Amino acid sequence: MTAELLHWLTLDPTLKVVAVADGARDNWTFLAALCLDLVLLDFWHAAEHLKAAADSAFGTETATGTAWFEKWRHTLRHDANGDAQIRRELGYFCNNRHRIDDANAAAAGFTIGSGSVEAANKVLGL
């Protein structure tokens, strides 16, 4: 494949070479060694993972999960900053994952929300 690509670039050096691949690491390793103009994650694979996240968060095929998925799929596909929005939200969970243990905390009788403290601060003017 590399030889074929180089052959066509020799014939026409103005060709724009774009690679689209799923998320498999060996794809990215292979593509990194090539002289490409653009490397993209396959949109449909990304959407598939987004759907899995929606199903995980909201339950399989729920109206809320479907609406959430469709909103973010549209954002990812049509908004030039859509990936940044998703990265920001994902980053929130990645940066705080060591602080997320709600099921065990609740089972032990601890509060898992800060709302009551925030409300008290507002009442006290803090």
PDB file of C-alpha atoms in Angstrom:
ATOM      1  CA  MET A   1       0.000   0.000   0.000  1.00  0.00           C
ATOM      2  CA  THR A   2       2.847   2.368   0.830  1.00  0.00           C
ATOM      3  CA  ALA A   3       4.514   1.687  -2.512  1.00  0.00           C
ATOM      4  CA  GLU A   4       1.238   2.294  -4.331  1.00  0.00           C
ATOM      5  CA  LEU A   5       0.737   5.589  -2.520  1.00  0.00           C
ATOM      6  CA  LEU A   6       4.276   6.725  -3.327  1.00  0.00           C
ATOM      7  CA  HIS A   7       3.770   5.729  -6.958  1.00  0.00           C
ATOM      8  CA  TRP A   8       0.695   7.935  -7.311  1.00  0.00           C
ATOM      9  CA  LEU A   9       2.356  10.823  -5.482  1.00  0.00           C
ATOM     10  CA  THR A  10       5.296  10.566  -7.865  1.00  0.00           C
ATOM     11  CA  LEU A  11       2.882  10.824 -10.795  1.00  0.00           C
ATOM     12  CA  ASP A  12       1.050  13.775  -9.260  1.00  0.00           C
ATOM     13  CA  PRO A  13       2.705  15.447  -6.250  1.00  0.00           C
ATOM     14  CA  THR A  14      -0.301  17.774  -5.854  1.00  0.00           C
ATOM     15  CA  LEU A  15      -2.576  14.914  -4.794  1.00  0.00           C
ATOM     16  CA  LYS A  16      -4.087  15.382  -1.356  1.00  0.00           C
ATOM     17  CA  VAL A  17      -3.884  12.186   0.650  1.00  0.00           C
ATOM     18  CA  VAL A  18      -6.492  11.641   3.333  1.00  0.00           C
ATOM     19  CA  ALA A  19      -6.662   8.545   5.504  1.00  0.00           C
ATOM     20  CA  VAL A  20      -9.783   7.500   7.374  1.00  0.00           C
ATOM     21  CA  ALA A  21      -9.546   4.649   9.854  1.00  0.00           C
ATOM     22  CA  ASP A  22     -11.255   3.192  12.880  1.00  0.00           C
ATOM     23  CA  GLY A  23      -9.661   3.479  16.300  1.00  0.00           C
ATOM     24  CA  ALA A  24      -7.377   0.424  16.112  1.00  0.00           C
ATOM     25  CA  ARG A  25      -3.875   1.415  17.280  1.00  0.00           C
ATOM     26  CA  ASP A  26      -2.093  -0.470  14.509  1.00  0.00           C
ATOM     27  CA  ASN A  27      -3.912   1.717  11.957  1.00  0.00           C
ATOM     28  CA  TRP A  28      -2.498   4.869  13.534  1.00  0.00           C
ATOM     29  CA  THR A  29       0.990   3.387  13.787  1.00  0.00           C
ATOM     30  CA  PHE A  30       0.916   2.472  10.102  1.00  0.00           C
ATOM     31  CA  LEU A  31      -0.553   5.805   9.009  1.00  0.00           C
ATOM     32  CA  ALA A  32       1.937   7.830  11.078  1.00  0.00           C
ATOM     33  CA  ALA A  33       4.741   6.554   8.867  1.00  0.00           C
ATOM     34  CA  LEU A  34       3.104   7.894   5.699  1.00  0.00           C
ATOM     35  CA  CYS A  35       3.144  11.382   4.269  1.00  0.00           C
ATOM     36  CA  LEU A  36      -0.527  12.269   4.631  1.00  0.00           C
ATOM     37  CA  ASP A  37      -2.346  15.566   4.357  1.00  0.00           C
ATOM     38  CA  LEU A  38      -5.077  14.573   6.785  1.00  0.00           C
ATOM     39  CA  VAL A  39      -5.769  11.626   9.079  1.00  0.00           C
ATOM     40  CA  LEU A  40      -9.305  11.180  10.378  1.00  0.00           C
ATOM     41  CA  LEU A  41     -11.065   8.897  12.793  1.00  0.00           C
ATOM     42  CA  ASP A  42     -13.906   7.225  10.939  1.00  0.00           C
ATOM     43  CA  PHE A  43     -17.042   9.200  11.819  1.00  0.00           C
ATOM     44  CA  TRP A  44     -19.254   6.120  11.939  1.00  0.00           C
ATOM     45  CA  HIS A  45     -16.940   4.337  14.362  1.00  0.00           C
ATOM     46  CA  ALA A  46     -16.886   7.443  16.551  1.00  0.00           C
ATOM     47  CA  ALA A  47     -20.689   7.600  16.395  1.00  0.00           C
ATOM     48  CA  GLU A  48     -20.868   3.923  17.372  1.00  0.00           C
ATOM     49  CA  HIS A  49     -18.830   4.640  20.511  1.00  0.00           C
ATOM     50  CA  LEU A  50     -20.953   7.707  21.227  1.00  0.00           C
ATOM     51  CA  LYS A  51     -24.055   5.493  21.000  1.00  0.00           C
ATOM     52  CA  ALA A  52     -22.497   3.013  23.432  1.00  0.00           C
ATOM     53  CA  ALA A  53     -21.894   5.890  25.866  1.00  0.00           C
ATOM     54  CA  ALA A  54     -25.523   7.037  25.507  1.00  0.00           C
ATOM     55  CA  ASP A  55     -26.825   3.501  26.076  1.00  0.00           C
ATOM     56  CA  SER A  56     -24.570   3.150  29.106  1.00  0.00           C
ATOM     57  CA  ALA A  57     -25.673   6.453  30.594  1.00  0.00           C
ATOM     58  CA  PHE A  58     -29.383   6.365  29.786  1.00  0.00           C
ATOM     59  CA  GLY A  59     -30.242   2.746  29.062  1.00  0.00           C
ATOM     60  CA  THR A  60     -30.521   1.060  25.702  1.00  0.00           C
ATOM     61  CA  GLU A  61     -32.901   2.743  23.261  1.00  0.00           C
ATOM     62  CA  THR A  62     -34.459   5.183  25.731  1.00  0.00           C
ATOM     63  CA  ALA A  63     -35.933   8.428  24.416  1.00  0.00           C
ATOM     64  CA  THR A  64     -33.535  10.487  26.536  1.00  0.00           C
ATOM     65  CA  GLY A  65     -30.520   8.442  25.431  1.00  0.00           C
ATOM     66  CA  THR A  66     -31.557   8.633  21.793  1.00  0.00           C
ATOM     67  CA  ALA A  67     -32.003  12.415  21.995  1.00  0.00           C
ATOM     68  CA  TRP A  68     -28.639  12.816  23.745  1.00  0.00           C
ATOM     69  CA  PHE A  69     -26.923  10.632  21.155  1.00  0.00           C
ATOM     70  CA  GLU A  70     -28.505  12.445  18.208  1.00  0.00           C
ATOM     71  CA  LYS A  71     -27.538  15.854  19.642  1.00  0.00           C
ATOM     72  CA  TRP A  72     -23.886  14.898  20.155  1.00  0.00           C
ATOM     73  CA  ARG A  73     -23.644  12.971  16.890  1.00  0.00           C
ATOM     74  CA  HIS A  74     -24.888  16.083  15.084  1.00  0.00           C
ATOM     75  CA  THR A  75     -22.409  18.235  17.042  1.00  0.00           C
ATOM     76  CA  LEU A  76     -19.538  15.878  16.210  1.00  0.00           C
ATOM     77  CA  ARG A  77     -20.459  15.774  12.521  1.00  0.00           C
ATOM     78  CA  HIS A  78     -21.421  19.389  11.829  1.00  0.00           C
ATOM     79  CA  ASP A  79     -19.815  21.645  14.430  1.00  0.00           C
ATOM     80  CA  ALA A  80     -16.179  22.555  13.734  1.00  0.00           C
ATOM     81  CA  ASN A  81     -15.624  22.662  17.515  1.00  0.00           C
ATOM     82  CA  GLY A  82     -17.756  19.615  18.282  1.00  0.00           C
ATOM     83  CA  ASP A  83     -14.795  17.411  19.068  1.00  0.00           C
ATOM     84  CA  ALA A  84     -13.500  20.053  21.506  1.00  0.00           C
ATOM     85  CA  GLN A  85     -16.855  20.114  23.291  1.00  0.00           C
ATOM     86  CA  ILE A  86     -16.860  16.335  23.623  1.00  0.00           C
ATOM     87  CA  ARG A  87     -13.183  16.342  24.680  1.00  0.00           C
ATOM     88  CA  ARG A  88     -13.958  18.925  27.387  1.00  0.00           C
ATOM     89  CA  GLU A  89     -16.800  16.828  28.805  1.00  0.00           C
ATOM     90  CA  LEU A  90     -14.807  13.616  28.608  1.00  0.00           C
ATOM     91  CA  GLY A  91     -11.854  15.389  30.213  1.00  0.00           C
ATOM     92  CA  TYR A  92     -14.053  16.289  33.169  1.00  0.00           C
ATOM     93  CA  PHE A  93     -14.678  12.608  33.870  1.00  0.00           C
ATOM     94  CA  CYS A  94     -11.100  11.534  33.134  1.00  0.00           C
ATOM     95  CA  ASN A  95      -9.689  14.218  35.441  1.00  0.00           C
ATOM     96  CA  ASN A  96     -12.090  13.299  38.241  1.00  0.00           C
ATOM     97  CA  ARG A  97     -12.342   9.525  37.837  1.00  0.00           C
ATOM     98  CA  HIS A  98     -10.422   8.914  41.076  1.00  0.00           C
ATOM     99  CA  ARG A  99     -13.125  10.943  42.859  1.00  0.00           C
ATOM    100  CA  ILE A 100     -16.077   9.027  41.402  1.00  0.00           C
ATOM    101  CA  ASP A 101     -17.267   6.251  43.701  1.00  0.00           C
ATOM    102  CA  ASP A 102     -20.896   7.238  44.137  1.00  0.00           C
ATOM    103  CA  ALA A 103     -22.358   3.739  44.332  1.00  0.00           C
ATOM    104  CA  ASN A 104     -20.096   2.702  47.212  1.00  0.00           C
ATOM    105  CA  ALA A 105     -20.404   6.061  49.010  1.00  0.00           C
ATOM    106  CA  ALA A 106     -24.198   5.997  48.820  1.00  0.00           C
ATOM    107  CA  ALA A 107     -24.287   2.366  49.946  1.00  0.00           C
ATOM    108  CA  ALA A 108     -22.220   3.400  52.992  1.00  0.00           C
ATOM    109  CA  GLY A 109     -24.750   6.126  53.804  1.00  0.00           C
ATOM    110  CA  PHE A 110     -22.698   9.115  52.691  1.00  0.00           C
ATOM    111  CA  THR A 111     -24.127  12.015  50.748  1.00  0.00           C
ATOM    112  CA  ILE A 112     -23.040  12.086  47.109  1.00  0.00           C
ATOM    113  CA  GLY A 113     -24.210  15.610  46.221  1.00  0.00           C
ATOM    114  CA  SER A 114     -23.020  19.062  47.215  1.00  0.00           C
ATOM    115  CA  GLY A 115     -26.370  20.759  46.629  1.00  0.00           C
ATOM    116  CA  SER A 116     -27.319  21.159  50.285  1.00  0.00           C
ATOM    117  CA  VAL A 117     -23.979  22.814  51.120  1.00  0.00           C
ATOM    118  CA  GLU A 118     -24.226  25.101  48.071  1.00  0.00           C
ATOM    119  CA  ALA A 119     -27.797  26.080  49.037  1.00  0.00           C
ATOM    120  CA  ALA A 120     -26.743  26.804  52.627  1.00  0.00           C
ATOM    121  CA  ASN A 121     -23.926  29.030  51.374  1.00  0.00           C
ATOM    122  CA  LYS A 122     -26.387  31.002  49.239  1.00  0.00           C
ATOM    123  CA  VAL A 123     -28.772  31.443  52.173  1.00  0.00           C
ATOM    124  CA  LEU A 124     -25.916  32.595  54.415  1.00  0.00           C
ATOM    125  CA  GLY A 125     -24.565  34.879  51.686  1.00  0.00           C
ATOM    126  CA  LEU A 126     -21.220  33.119  51.510  1.00  0.00           C
TER     127      LEU A 126
END
